[in-house]
Coordinates of C-alpha atoms in Angstrom, one line a residue:
M1 CA -45.7 -35.4 100.9
L2 CA -49.1 -35.7 99.2
Y3 CA -51.6 -38.5 99.5
L4 CA -54.3 -38.6 96.5
H5 CA -57.2 -40.7 96.0
V6 CA -56.5 -41.3 92.2
S7 CA -59.1 -42.2 89.7
V8 CA -57.2 -42.4 86.2
S9 CA -59.2 -42.6 83.1
F10 CA -58.2 -44.9 80.5
S11 CA -57.3 -42.1 78.2
L12 CA -54.6 -40.9 80.7
I13 CA -53.1 -44.3 80.9
S14 CA -52.8 -44.5 77.3
V15 CA -51.2 -41.0 77.0
G16 CA -48.9 -42.2 80.1
S17 CA -47.8 -45.2 78.5
I18 CA -46.9 -43.6 75.1
V19 CA -45.0 -40.8 77.0
G20 CA -43.4 -43.5 79.1
H21 CA -41.9 -45.1 75.9
R22 CA -40.4 -41.8 75.0
F23 CA -39.1 -41.3 78.6
V24 CA -37.4 -44.4 78.3
R25 CA -35.2 -43.0 75.3
L26 CA -34.6 -39.9 77.4
T27 CA -33.6 -41.9 80.5
K28 CA -30.6 -43.4 78.2
E29 CA -29.4 -39.8 77.8
G30 CA -29.2 -39.3 81.3
G31 CA -32.5 -37.3 82.3
G32 CA -32.5 -37.1 86.2
L33 CA -36.0 -36.7 86.6
L34 CA -37.2 -38.8 84.0
K35 CA -35.6 -42.1 85.5
N36 CA -38.8 -42.5 87.5
S37 CA -41.1 -41.7 84.8
L38 CA -41.9 -45.4 84.1
S39 CA -42.7 -46.5 87.5
L40 CA -45.2 -43.6 87.6
V41 CA -46.9 -44.7 84.7
L42 CA -47.0 -48.4 86.0
R43 CA -48.4 -46.9 89.4
L44 CA -51.1 -45.3 87.5
S45 CA -52.2 -48.3 85.7
L46 CA -53.1 -49.7 89.4
S47 CA -56.6 -49.9 90.8
P48 CA -58.2 -46.7 90.4
L49 CA -59.4 -46.9 94.1
Q50 CA -55.9 -47.4 95.3
K51 CA -54.3 -44.5 97.1
I52 CA -50.9 -43.6 95.8
K53 CA -48.2 -41.5 97.5
F54 CA -46.4 -39.3 95.1
S55 CA -43.1 -37.7 95.5
S56 CA -42.2 -34.1 94.5
G57 CA -40.6 -35.6 91.4
E58 CA -43.4 -37.4 90.3
L59 CA -45.8 -34.4 90.5
A60 CA -43.2 -32.6 88.4
I61 CA -43.8 -35.2 85.8
F62 CA -47.6 -34.8 86.1
E63 CA -47.3 -31.3 85.5
I64 CA -45.2 -32.1 82.3
L65 CA -47.9 -34.6 81.2
E66 CA -50.7 -32.2 81.9
N67 CA -49.0 -29.5 79.8
F68 CA -48.4 -31.8 77.0
T69 CA -51.8 -33.2 76.8
V70 CA -53.2 -29.6 76.7
A71 CA -50.5 -28.6 73.9
M72 CA -51.7 -31.7 72.0
D73 CA -55.3 -30.8 72.3
V74 CA -54.8 -27.2 70.9
S75 CA -53.8 -27.1 67.3
Q76 CA -51.8 -24.2 65.9
N77 CA -54.8 -22.2 64.7
G78 CA -56.3 -22.2 68.4
N79 CA -58.9 -24.8 67.8
V80 CA -59.4 -27.5 70.4
K81 CA -58.7 -31.0 68.7
N82 CA -58.8 -34.7 69.7
S83 CA -55.5 -35.6 70.6
E84 CA -55.8 -38.9 68.9
S85 CA -56.6 -37.2 65.6
L86 CA -53.3 -35.2 65.7
F87 CA -50.7 -38.0 66.1
S88 CA -50.2 -41.6 65.6
V89 CA -48.4 -43.6 68.2
G90 CA -45.5 -43.8 65.9
E91 CA -45.3 -39.9 65.8
I92 CA -45.6 -39.3 69.4
E93 CA -42.6 -41.7 70.2
E94 CA -40.4 -39.5 68.2
I95 CA -41.4 -36.2 70.0
D96 CA -38.6 -34.5 71.9
F97 CA -40.5 -33.2 75.1
S98 CA -37.6 -30.9 76.2
K99 CA -38.3 -28.6 72.9
F100 CA -42.2 -29.3 72.9
M101 CA -43.2 -26.7 75.7
D102 CA -41.2 -23.7 74.0
R103 CA -42.2 -24.5 70.4
P104 CA -43.9 -21.4 69.3
T105 CA -47.3 -21.7 67.4
R106 CA -48.0 -20.2 64.1
P107 CA -51.4 -19.0 63.1
L108 CA -52.7 -20.9 60.0
N109 CA -54.2 -18.8 57.2
M110 CA -56.1 -21.9 55.9
D111 CA -59.1 -20.2 54.4
R112 CA -56.9 -17.9 52.2
Q113 CA -54.5 -20.7 51.2
R114 CA -57.4 -23.2 50.3
S115 CA -59.2 -20.4 48.4
Y116 CA -56.1 -19.9 46.1
D117 CA -55.1 -23.5 46.3
E118 CA -56.2 -26.0 43.5
R119 CA -58.1 -24.0 41.2
S120 CA -58.7 -26.6 38.8
L121 CA -60.4 -27.2 35.3
S122 CA -63.6 -28.1 37.3
E123 CA -63.5 -24.4 38.9
I124 CA -62.8 -22.5 35.5
S125 CA -65.9 -20.0 35.2
F126 CA -65.7 -19.4 31.4
S127 CA -67.7 -22.8 30.3
P128 CA -70.7 -24.3 32.3
R129 CA -69.1 -27.6 31.7
Y130 CA -66.5 -26.9 34.3
S131 CA -68.6 -27.2 37.8
A132 CA -67.8 -30.2 39.5
R133 CA -65.5 -29.8 42.5
N134 CA -62.1 -32.0 42.3
T135 CA -61.0 -34.3 45.0
D136 CA -57.3 -35.7 45.7
Y137 CA -57.3 -39.4 45.0
F138 CA -53.9 -39.8 46.9
S139 CA -53.9 -37.2 49.5
R140 CA -56.7 -37.6 51.8
N141 CA -54.2 -38.3 54.7
V142 CA -52.2 -35.4 53.7
D143 CA -55.3 -33.0 53.6
H144 CA -56.0 -33.9 57.3
L145 CA -52.4 -33.3 58.1
E146 CA -52.8 -29.7 56.4
C147 CA -55.5 -28.9 58.7
V148 CA -53.2 -29.8 61.7
Y149 CA -49.6 -28.4 60.7
S150 CA -48.6 -25.2 59.3
P151 CA -47.2 -25.6 55.7
S152 CA -44.5 -23.0 56.5
R153 CA -43.5 -25.0 59.9
R154 CA -39.7 -24.5 60.1
S155 CA -37.3 -27.5 60.1
G156 CA -33.7 -28.1 60.4
L157 CA -31.2 -28.0 62.9
N158 CA -28.8 -25.2 64.6
T159 CA -30.4 -22.7 62.2
P160 CA -31.4 -19.3 63.3
M161 CA -35.0 -19.9 62.2
S162 CA -35.2 -23.5 63.4
H163 CA -37.6 -25.0 65.8
H164 CA -37.3 -28.6 65.2
S165 CA -39.5 -31.0 67.1
F166 CA -38.1 -34.3 66.1
D167 CA -34.8 -35.9 66.4
P168 CA -33.0 -34.8 63.4
H169 CA -30.1 -36.8 61.7
P170 CA -26.9 -35.2 62.2
M171 CA -26.5 -34.6 58.5
V172 CA -29.3 -32.1 58.8
G173 CA -27.4 -29.5 60.5
E174 CA -24.4 -29.8 58.1
A175 CA -26.8 -29.6 55.3
W176 CA -28.4 -26.5 56.5
E177 CA -24.8 -24.7 57.1
A178 CA -23.8 -25.7 53.7
L179 CA -26.8 -24.4 52.0
R180 CA -26.8 -21.1 53.8
R181 CA -23.0 -20.7 52.6
S182 CA -24.2 -21.0 48.8
L183 CA -26.6 -18.1 49.2
V184 CA -26.0 -15.3 46.6
H185 CA -26.8 -11.8 47.5
F186 CA -27.7 -8.8 45.3
R187 CA -27.6 -5.3 46.7
G188 CA -27.8 -6.9 50.2
R189 CA -30.6 -9.1 49.5
P190 CA -30.5 -13.0 49.1
V191 CA -31.4 -13.8 45.4
G192 CA -30.6 -17.5 44.7
T193 CA -27.8 -20.1 45.6
I194 CA -24.8 -21.1 43.4
A195 CA -24.7 -24.3 41.8
A196 CA -21.6 -25.7 43.8
L197 CA -19.4 -24.2 46.6
D198 CA -16.5 -26.6 45.2
N199 CA -13.5 -24.5 44.3
S200 CA -11.1 -27.3 43.9
D201 CA -11.5 -27.2 40.0
E202 CA -12.2 -24.7 37.3
E203 CA -15.6 -23.1 38.2
L204 CA -17.0 -23.1 34.8
N205 CA -20.5 -21.7 35.4
Y206 CA -20.9 -23.5 38.8
D207 CA -20.5 -20.2 40.5
Q208 CA -23.9 -19.2 39.0
V209 CA -27.5 -19.4 40.2
F210 CA -29.4 -21.9 38.0
V211 CA -33.2 -21.7 37.7
R212 CA -33.6 -25.2 37.7
D213 CA -30.9 -26.0 40.3
F214 CA -32.5 -23.3 42.8
V215 CA -35.9 -24.8 42.9
P216 CA -35.0 -27.5 45.5
S217 CA -33.2 -25.0 47.4
A218 CA -36.3 -22.7 47.3
F219 CA -38.4 -25.7 48.5
A220 CA -36.2 -26.1 51.3
F221 CA -36.4 -22.2 52.4
L222 CA -40.2 -22.2 52.1
M223 CA -40.5 -25.4 54.1
N224 CA -38.3 -23.8 56.7
G225 CA -40.5 -20.5 56.8
E226 CA -38.0 -18.3 54.9
P227 CA -39.9 -17.2 51.8
E228 CA -37.9 -13.8 51.4
I229 CA -35.2 -15.4 49.3
V230 CA -37.8 -17.1 46.9
R231 CA -39.7 -13.9 46.4
N232 CA -36.4 -12.2 45.5
F233 CA -35.5 -14.8 43.3
I234 CA -38.8 -14.8 41.4
L235 CA -38.8 -11.1 40.9
K236 CA -35.1 -10.8 39.6
T237 CA -35.4 -13.6 37.3
L238 CA -38.6 -12.0 35.9
R239 CA -36.6 -8.8 35.3
L240 CA -34.0 -10.8 33.3
Q241 CA -36.8 -12.3 31.3
S242 CA -37.6 -9.0 29.9
W243 CA -33.9 -8.5 28.7
E244 CA -33.4 -8.6 24.8
K245 CA -31.8 -12.1 24.0
K246 CA -29.9 -12.6 21.1
I247 CA -27.4 -15.5 20.3
D248 CA -25.3 -14.7 17.0
R249 CA -27.6 -12.0 15.6
F250 CA -30.7 -14.2 16.2
Q251 CA -33.3 -13.2 18.6
L252 CA -34.9 -15.6 21.1
G253 CA -38.6 -15.4 22.1
E254 CA -39.6 -12.9 24.5
G255 CA -40.8 -15.3 27.2
V256 CA -37.5 -17.3 27.4
M257 CA -36.4 -17.4 31.1
P258 CA -32.6 -17.5 31.6
A259 CA -30.7 -20.7 32.2
S260 CA -28.6 -19.0 35.0
F261 CA -27.5 -15.5 36.1
K262 CA -24.4 -14.3 37.9
V263 CA -23.8 -11.3 40.4
L264 CA -20.7 -9.2 39.2
H265 CA -19.4 -7.0 41.9
D266 CA -17.4 -3.8 40.8
P267 CA -15.3 -2.7 43.9
I268 CA -14.1 0.4 42.1
R269 CA -17.6 1.9 41.5
N270 CA -18.9 -0.1 44.5
S271 CA -22.0 -1.4 42.5
E272 CA -23.2 -4.8 41.6
T273 CA -24.6 -6.1 38.3
L274 CA -26.6 -9.0 37.1
I275 CA -25.3 -11.1 34.2
A276 CA -27.8 -13.4 32.5
D277 CA -27.2 -16.7 30.4
F278 CA -30.1 -17.5 27.9
G279 CA -28.1 -20.3 26.2
E280 CA -25.4 -18.1 24.5
S281 CA -22.6 -19.3 26.9
A282 CA -24.0 -22.9 27.6
I283 CA -22.4 -26.0 26.1
G284 CA -24.0 -26.4 22.7
R285 CA -25.7 -23.2 23.0
V286 CA -29.2 -24.6 23.7
A287 CA -31.7 -22.4 25.3
P288 CA -33.4 -23.9 28.4
V289 CA -37.0 -24.9 27.7
D290 CA -37.5 -25.9 31.4
S291 CA -36.5 -22.6 33.2
G292 CA -39.9 -21.1 32.4
F293 CA -41.9 -24.1 33.8
W294 CA -39.8 -24.2 37.0
W295 CA -40.4 -20.6 37.2
I296 CA -44.2 -21.1 37.2
I297 CA -44.0 -24.2 39.3
L298 CA -42.0 -22.1 42.0
L299 CA -44.4 -19.1 41.7
R300 CA -47.4 -21.6 42.7
A301 CA -45.4 -23.2 45.3
Y302 CA -44.7 -19.7 46.9
T303 CA -48.4 -18.8 46.9
K304 CA -49.2 -22.4 48.4
S305 CA -46.6 -22.1 51.1
T306 CA -47.2 -18.5 52.3
G307 CA -50.9 -18.0 51.5
D308 CA -50.0 -14.9 49.9
S309 CA -51.3 -14.4 46.3
S310 CA -50.0 -10.8 45.9
L311 CA -46.9 -11.7 44.2
A312 CA -48.5 -13.9 41.6
E313 CA -51.0 -11.1 41.0
L314 CA -48.7 -8.5 40.2
P315 CA -49.0 -7.5 36.6
E316 CA -45.3 -8.3 36.2
C317 CA -45.8 -11.9 37.2
Q318 CA -49.0 -12.2 35.3
K319 CA -47.3 -10.9 32.0
G320 CA -44.3 -13.1 32.6
M321 CA -46.4 -16.3 32.8
R322 CA -48.3 -15.2 29.7
L323 CA -45.1 -14.6 27.9
I324 CA -43.8 -18.3 28.7
L325 CA -47.1 -19.8 27.7
S326 CA -47.2 -17.7 24.4
L327 CA -44.3 -19.6 23.4
C328 CA -45.6 -23.0 24.5
L329 CA -49.1 -22.7 23.1
S330 CA -48.4 -21.1 19.9
E331 CA -49.7 -22.9 16.8
G332 CA -47.6 -24.4 14.3
F333 CA -46.9 -27.4 12.1
D334 CA -47.2 -29.7 15.2
T335 CA -49.8 -32.7 15.1
F336 CA -49.0 -33.6 18.6
P337 CA -49.9 -31.6 21.7
T338 CA -46.4 -32.3 23.2
L339 CA -43.4 -29.9 22.9
L340 CA -40.9 -30.3 20.1
C341 CA -37.5 -29.6 21.9
A342 CA -33.6 -29.9 21.1
D343 CA -31.0 -32.0 23.0
G344 CA -29.8 -30.1 26.1
C345 CA -32.7 -28.0 27.0
C346 CA -33.4 -29.5 30.4
M347 CA -31.7 -31.2 33.1
I348 CA -30.0 -33.3 30.5
D349 CA -28.2 -30.5 29.2
R350 CA -25.8 -32.2 26.8
R351 CA -26.3 -34.6 23.8
M352 CA -27.9 -37.5 25.0
G353 CA -30.8 -38.2 22.4
V354 CA -33.6 -36.9 24.2
Y355 CA -34.4 -34.3 21.3
G356 CA -38.0 -34.8 19.9
H357 CA -40.5 -34.9 22.7
P358 CA -38.5 -35.8 25.8
I359 CA -40.9 -37.1 28.9
E360 CA -38.9 -34.7 31.2
I361 CA -40.3 -31.6 29.3
Q362 CA -43.7 -32.6 28.8
A363 CA -44.2 -33.6 32.5
L364 CA -43.0 -30.3 33.4
F365 CA -44.9 -28.5 30.7
F366 CA -48.0 -30.3 32.0
M367 CA -47.5 -29.1 35.6
A368 CA -46.6 -25.6 34.6
L369 CA -50.1 -25.5 32.7
R370 CA -51.9 -26.5 35.6
C371 CA -49.9 -24.1 38.0
A372 CA -50.8 -21.4 35.5
L373 CA -54.5 -22.3 35.7
I374 CA -54.3 -21.7 39.4
L375 CA -52.3 -18.3 39.3
L376 CA -53.4 -16.5 36.2
K377 CA -56.0 -13.8 36.7
Q378 CA -59.2 -14.3 34.4
D379 CA -59.3 -10.7 33.2
N380 CA -59.6 -10.1 29.4
E381 CA -55.9 -11.3 28.6
G382 CA -55.9 -14.2 31.2
K383 CA -59.1 -15.5 30.3
E384 CA -58.0 -16.3 26.8
F385 CA -54.9 -18.1 28.2
V386 CA -57.0 -20.1 30.6
E387 CA -59.2 -21.4 27.8
R388 CA -56.1 -22.3 25.6
I389 CA -54.6 -24.0 28.7
V390 CA -57.5 -26.3 29.2
K391 CA -57.8 -27.5 25.7
R392 CA -53.9 -28.3 25.7
L393 CA -54.2 -30.1 29.0
Q394 CA -56.8 -32.3 27.8
A395 CA -55.2 -33.1 24.6
L396 CA -51.7 -33.6 26.4
S397 CA -53.0 -35.7 29.3
F398 CA -54.8 -38.0 26.6
H399 CA -51.5 -38.1 24.4
M400 CA -49.1 -38.9 27.2
R401 CA -51.3 -41.5 29.0
S402 CA -52.1 -43.3 25.8
Y403 CA -48.7 -43.2 23.7
F404 CA -46.1 -42.6 26.2
W405 CA -47.1 -45.3 28.7
I406 CA -45.7 -48.7 28.7
D407 CA -46.2 -51.8 30.8
M408 CA -46.2 -55.5 30.2
K409 CA -49.5 -55.4 28.1
Q410 CA -48.3 -52.4 26.0
L411 CA -45.0 -54.0 25.3
N412 CA -46.6 -57.3 24.3
D413 CA -48.7 -55.1 21.9
I414 CA -45.9 -53.2 20.3
Y415 CA -44.0 -56.7 20.1
R416 CA -46.8 -57.7 17.8
Y417 CA -47.3 -54.5 15.8
K418 CA -48.0 -54.3 12.0
T419 CA -46.1 -51.7 10.1
E420 CA -47.0 -49.5 7.1
E421 CA -50.7 -49.1 8.5
Y422 CA -52.5 -45.9 7.0
S423 CA -55.6 -43.8 8.0
H424 CA -56.9 -43.1 11.3
T425 CA -57.8 -46.7 12.3
A426 CA -54.1 -47.6 12.6
V427 CA -53.0 -49.3 15.8
N428 CA -49.4 -48.6 15.2
K429 CA -49.9 -44.8 14.6
F430 CA -46.2 -43.8 14.8
N431 CA -45.2 -46.7 12.5
V432 CA -42.7 -48.2 15.0
I433 CA -40.9 -51.3 13.9
P434 CA -41.1 -54.1 16.3
D435 CA -37.4 -55.0 15.6
S436 CA -36.3 -51.9 17.0
L437 CA -37.4 -53.0 20.6
P438 CA -34.2 -53.2 22.6
E439 CA -33.2 -56.5 24.1
W440 CA -33.0 -55.2 27.8
I441 CA -36.5 -54.1 28.0
F442 CA -37.9 -57.6 27.9
D443 CA -35.9 -58.3 31.2
F444 CA -36.5 -54.9 32.8
M445 CA -40.3 -54.7 32.4
P446 CA -41.9 -56.6 35.7
A447 CA -45.0 -58.2 35.6
R448 CA -46.5 -55.7 37.7
G449 CA -45.2 -52.0 36.9
G450 CA -44.9 -49.6 34.2
Y451 CA -43.7 -46.1 33.4
F452 CA -43.7 -43.3 30.9
I453 CA -40.9 -43.9 28.0
G454 CA -38.3 -41.5 27.4
N455 CA -39.6 -40.2 23.8
V456 CA -42.3 -40.9 21.1
S457 CA -41.5 -39.7 17.5
P458 CA -42.2 -41.2 14.1
A459 CA -40.6 -44.7 13.8
R460 CA -38.9 -43.9 17.2
M461 CA -39.7 -45.0 20.8
D462 CA -37.0 -44.1 23.4
F463 CA -37.8 -46.9 26.0
R464 CA -35.5 -45.5 28.5
W465 CA -36.6 -44.9 32.1
F466 CA -36.2 -41.2 33.1
A467 CA -36.6 -40.5 36.8
L468 CA -37.6 -36.7 36.9
G469 CA -40.1 -37.2 33.9
N470 CA -41.9 -40.2 35.7
C471 CA -41.9 -38.5 39.3
I472 CA -43.2 -35.3 38.0
A473 CA -46.0 -37.0 36.1
I474 CA -47.0 -38.5 39.4
L475 CA -46.8 -35.0 41.2
S476 CA -48.7 -33.1 38.4
S477 CA -51.2 -35.9 38.0
L478 CA -50.3 -36.4 34.4
A479 CA -50.2 -40.0 35.5
T480 CA -53.6 -41.6 36.4
P481 CA -53.8 -43.1 40.0
E482 CA -53.4 -46.5 38.3
Q483 CA -50.2 -45.4 36.4
S484 CA -48.7 -43.9 39.4
T485 CA -48.9 -46.9 41.3
A486 CA -47.3 -48.8 38.6
I487 CA -44.4 -46.4 38.5
M488 CA -43.7 -47.0 42.4
D489 CA -44.2 -50.8 41.8
L490 CA -41.5 -50.7 39.0
I491 CA -39.2 -48.7 41.2
E492 CA -39.8 -51.4 44.1
S493 CA -39.3 -54.5 41.6
R494 CA -36.1 -52.9 40.0
W495 CA -34.5 -51.3 43.2
E496 CA -31.0 -52.4 42.3
E497 CA -31.4 -51.1 38.7
L498 CA -32.9 -47.6 39.5
V499 CA -31.5 -47.0 43.0
G500 CA -28.8 -49.3 44.0
E501 CA -26.2 -47.8 46.4
M502 CA -27.2 -44.1 46.0
P503 CA -30.3 -42.7 44.8
L504 CA -31.3 -42.1 42.1
K505 CA -30.6 -42.9 38.3
V506 CA -31.3 -40.0 36.3
C507 CA -31.9 -42.8 33.3
Y508 CA -31.8 -46.4 32.8
P509 CA -30.1 -48.1 31.3
A510 CA -26.9 -46.4 30.2
I511 CA -26.1 -46.5 26.4
E512 CA -22.9 -48.0 25.4
S513 CA -20.2 -48.7 22.6
H514 CA -21.1 -47.8 19.3
E515 CA -24.6 -46.5 20.2
W516 CA -22.9 -44.2 22.8
Q517 CA -20.7 -42.7 19.9
I518 CA -23.5 -41.9 17.8
V519 CA -26.2 -40.7 20.4
T520 CA -23.8 -38.5 22.5
G521 CA -21.1 -37.6 19.8
C522 CA -18.5 -39.5 21.9
D523 CA -19.1 -37.1 25.0
P524 CA -16.3 -38.2 27.5
K525 CA -18.5 -36.9 30.2
N526 CA -21.6 -39.1 29.3
T527 CA -19.6 -42.3 29.3
R528 CA -21.7 -45.5 30.3
W529 CA -23.1 -45.1 33.9
S530 CA -21.8 -41.8 34.4
Y531 CA -23.4 -38.1 34.6
H532 CA -26.5 -38.2 32.4
N533 CA -25.8 -41.5 31.0
G534 CA -27.2 -43.7 33.9
G535 CA -25.6 -41.7 36.6
S536 CA -27.1 -41.3 40.1
W537 CA -28.0 -37.8 41.2
P538 CA -28.8 -37.2 45.0
V539 CA -31.1 -34.3 44.0
L540 CA -33.7 -36.6 42.9
L541 CA -34.3 -37.6 46.3
W542 CA -36.6 -34.8 46.6
V543 CA -39.0 -35.7 43.6
L544 CA -38.9 -39.6 44.7
T545 CA -39.9 -38.7 48.3
A546 CA -42.5 -36.5 46.9
A547 CA -44.0 -39.2 44.8
C548 CA -43.6 -41.8 47.5
I549 CA -45.5 -39.6 49.8
K550 CA -48.6 -38.8 47.4
T551 CA -48.9 -42.7 46.4
G552 CA -48.8 -43.7 50.0
R553 CA -45.3 -45.5 49.9
P554 CA -43.2 -43.5 52.3
Q555 CA -41.3 -46.6 53.2
I556 CA -39.7 -46.3 49.7
A557 CA -38.3 -42.8 50.4
R558 CA -37.2 -43.9 53.8
R559 CA -35.2 -46.5 52.3
A560 CA -33.7 -44.4 49.6
I561 CA -32.7 -41.5 52.3
D562 CA -31.3 -44.2 54.5
L563 CA -28.9 -45.1 51.7
A564 CA -28.1 -41.5 51.0
E565 CA -27.5 -40.8 54.7
N566 CA -24.5 -43.4 54.6
R567 CA -22.4 -41.7 52.2
L568 CA -23.7 -38.1 51.1
L569 CA -22.1 -36.0 54.2
K570 CA -19.0 -38.3 54.2
D571 CA -18.4 -37.8 50.4
N572 CA -18.9 -34.1 50.7
W573 CA -22.3 -33.9 48.8
P574 CA -21.2 -34.9 45.3
E575 CA -23.0 -33.6 42.3
Y576 CA -23.6 -37.3 40.9
Y577 CA -22.3 -40.8 41.3
D578 CA -20.9 -43.2 39.0
G579 CA -21.5 -47.1 38.1
K580 CA -24.2 -49.7 37.7
L581 CA -25.1 -49.3 41.6
G582 CA -23.9 -45.7 42.1
R583 CA -20.8 -46.9 44.2
F584 CA -18.4 -44.5 43.1
I585 CA -18.3 -40.5 43.2
G586 CA -18.6 -39.2 39.7
K587 CA -15.5 -38.7 37.8
Q588 CA -16.1 -35.1 37.1
A589 CA -18.5 -34.5 40.0
R590 CA -18.3 -31.3 42.0
K591 CA -18.3 -31.5 45.6
L592 CA -20.7 -29.5 47.7
Q593 CA -23.2 -29.6 44.9
T594 CA -25.9 -27.2 46.2
W595 CA -29.0 -29.1 44.9
S596 CA -27.7 -32.4 46.4
I597 CA -27.9 -30.7 49.6
A598 CA -31.1 -29.1 49.1
G599 CA -32.7 -32.2 47.5
Y600 CA -31.9 -34.1 50.8
L601 CA -33.4 -31.3 53.1
V602 CA -36.5 -31.2 51.1
A603 CA -36.8 -35.0 51.1
K604 CA -36.3 -35.0 55.0
M605 CA -38.6 -32.2 55.6
M606 CA -41.4 -33.8 53.7
L607 CA -41.0 -37.2 55.1
E608 CA -41.0 -35.5 58.7
D609 CA -44.2 -33.2 57.6
P610 CA -46.3 -34.7 54.8
S611 CA -48.2 -31.6 54.5
H612 CA -45.5 -30.1 52.7
L613 CA -46.4 -32.2 49.9
G614 CA -49.0 -29.6 49.0
M615 CA -46.5 -27.1 47.6
V616 CA -45.0 -29.7 45.1
S617 CA -48.2 -31.6 44.1
L618 CA -51.4 -31.3 42.4
E619 CA -54.5 -33.3 42.8
E620 CA -55.9 -35.0 40.0
D621 CA -58.7 -33.2 37.8
K622 CA -61.7 -35.2 37.1
Q623 CA -62.1 -33.4 33.8
M624 CA -59.0 -35.2 32.5
K625 CA -60.5 -38.5 33.5
T626 CA -61.7 -39.3 29.8
P627 CA -61.9 -42.9 28.4
L628 CA -58.4 -43.5 26.7
R629 CA -59.0 -45.1 23.3
R630 CA -56.0 -45.1 21.2
S631 CA -57.9 -46.9 18.1
N632 CA -61.1 -48.9 17.3
S633 CA -59.0 -51.9 17.4
L634 CA -57.0 -51.2 20.6
T635 CA -57.9 -49.9 24.1
F636 CA -55.8 -48.6 26.9

């Protein structure tokens, strides 16, 4: 036995109290040594002058505490930190001490990452106007966390690469197992994940690797410290971009990225071949507009996550970006900075009345332009594109924030619009007839809150709420801080309509009856509250969670994830849900849908470690904080 004259500092008592709380949880699980931990902590709280007798078991606990405090004081890059700045009490409560000791540290290459991080308009060297340095209005806490945690910290359960330091939900391990089963290999290397593993129905193209579908899978692998598959995917799709693309003797633009590709195995010749689809096999024969944008966004995420700029700096990648941008930035007959698109060119890949200037494409366009601004070299070719991007971003941000935004004030203004106005002083610039306002929007619009509407075209405003477009607007900082807050206010106020029992409505509301017949062409898959027509898509969990974290509202994400965890695994990871509340598995929904699995994993990992937000979010640029005046008679 050992007798010690103990003088215990307040900080040690505090740490002991917190650890003791965690030991209570572990004691319930049958920990032998830990049963006496609480009594030890209480004895430490006694008079500092009292002599205390310690058993050998209690001395062992002291050793654990000592190792734990040392581990807390040393960050992953080896610098000594104040333990209070590293963890909140709530975070410490969730730490599994049995895994803490053997968790490997990973060196942070933060200087390299930050130097290649958010090269914004203010840091472009071609014009002396862009000299101020940007700050992120939402991410002060996230920036602090980035200094503590490695962006490539691995997560997951029972995975070969996993070192999970928090108690995971049982679904996490099942999700990782399913995600790894969906991997597609080409000549021995992983190059993507197929759309779904469900073999109960005709496969159609669900056995292919879709560019847009792979993005959440890519984020999951990057967050888990497995960038190889993402690098392979980026390079393979880049090769496919260079293919000649013809549909019925008509040649597509050189920069078009494929919608999907498939690996064909020839057992006789013992060879493998890639087959790409640029829209010639798609339903409706529409080429994807969003694939190129997702490709650029993913390239930036890879660079941000790994700190490795060599991939983006490859001449092939630089050329690939320039080809995509050439299609988008070309001059023509457009009087708007938005992109004119056909129905079926994005996630909503069937006729759903999103032709024209859909919010999803405009938000992705904006984000891709900002990512390209970070990634493009400022050589002779790149500098020209940088100048064009800056001009387009300023025009696009003004247009979207002014004309696509609606809240109670804007709704009331539109309700009182005059028509047949002529000249540049017109308030009703698009000649929208007030009688075209749908009845549902008057009840849907809360007193506090707002959102970007689905579409704006001459004499037409699509007032539907689209989840992906609004969440990407927040992540890309297309939405101002006030607009971002208003979007989250709307989601909270209209929780039953937009979330219900399964996150998240792809759009709201559903179109019905005669309107459904006209808009969808009587599409039997897009019946009301199903599929793209008001269906609930679990994949959207990741963009919702990212938007919640960026706006400082993580509790909304937790609530949505809790709903998903009640059913997703039990229902075998469906593609989408039907019904006003999302109560029913979609009539034609595939099971084991890969992006439903990946979307859940990404949401969980971001909520666990908010520093992951950096790879999917961009800070606001001060150069786009210009006054938004729509006309002489109406201010925004």
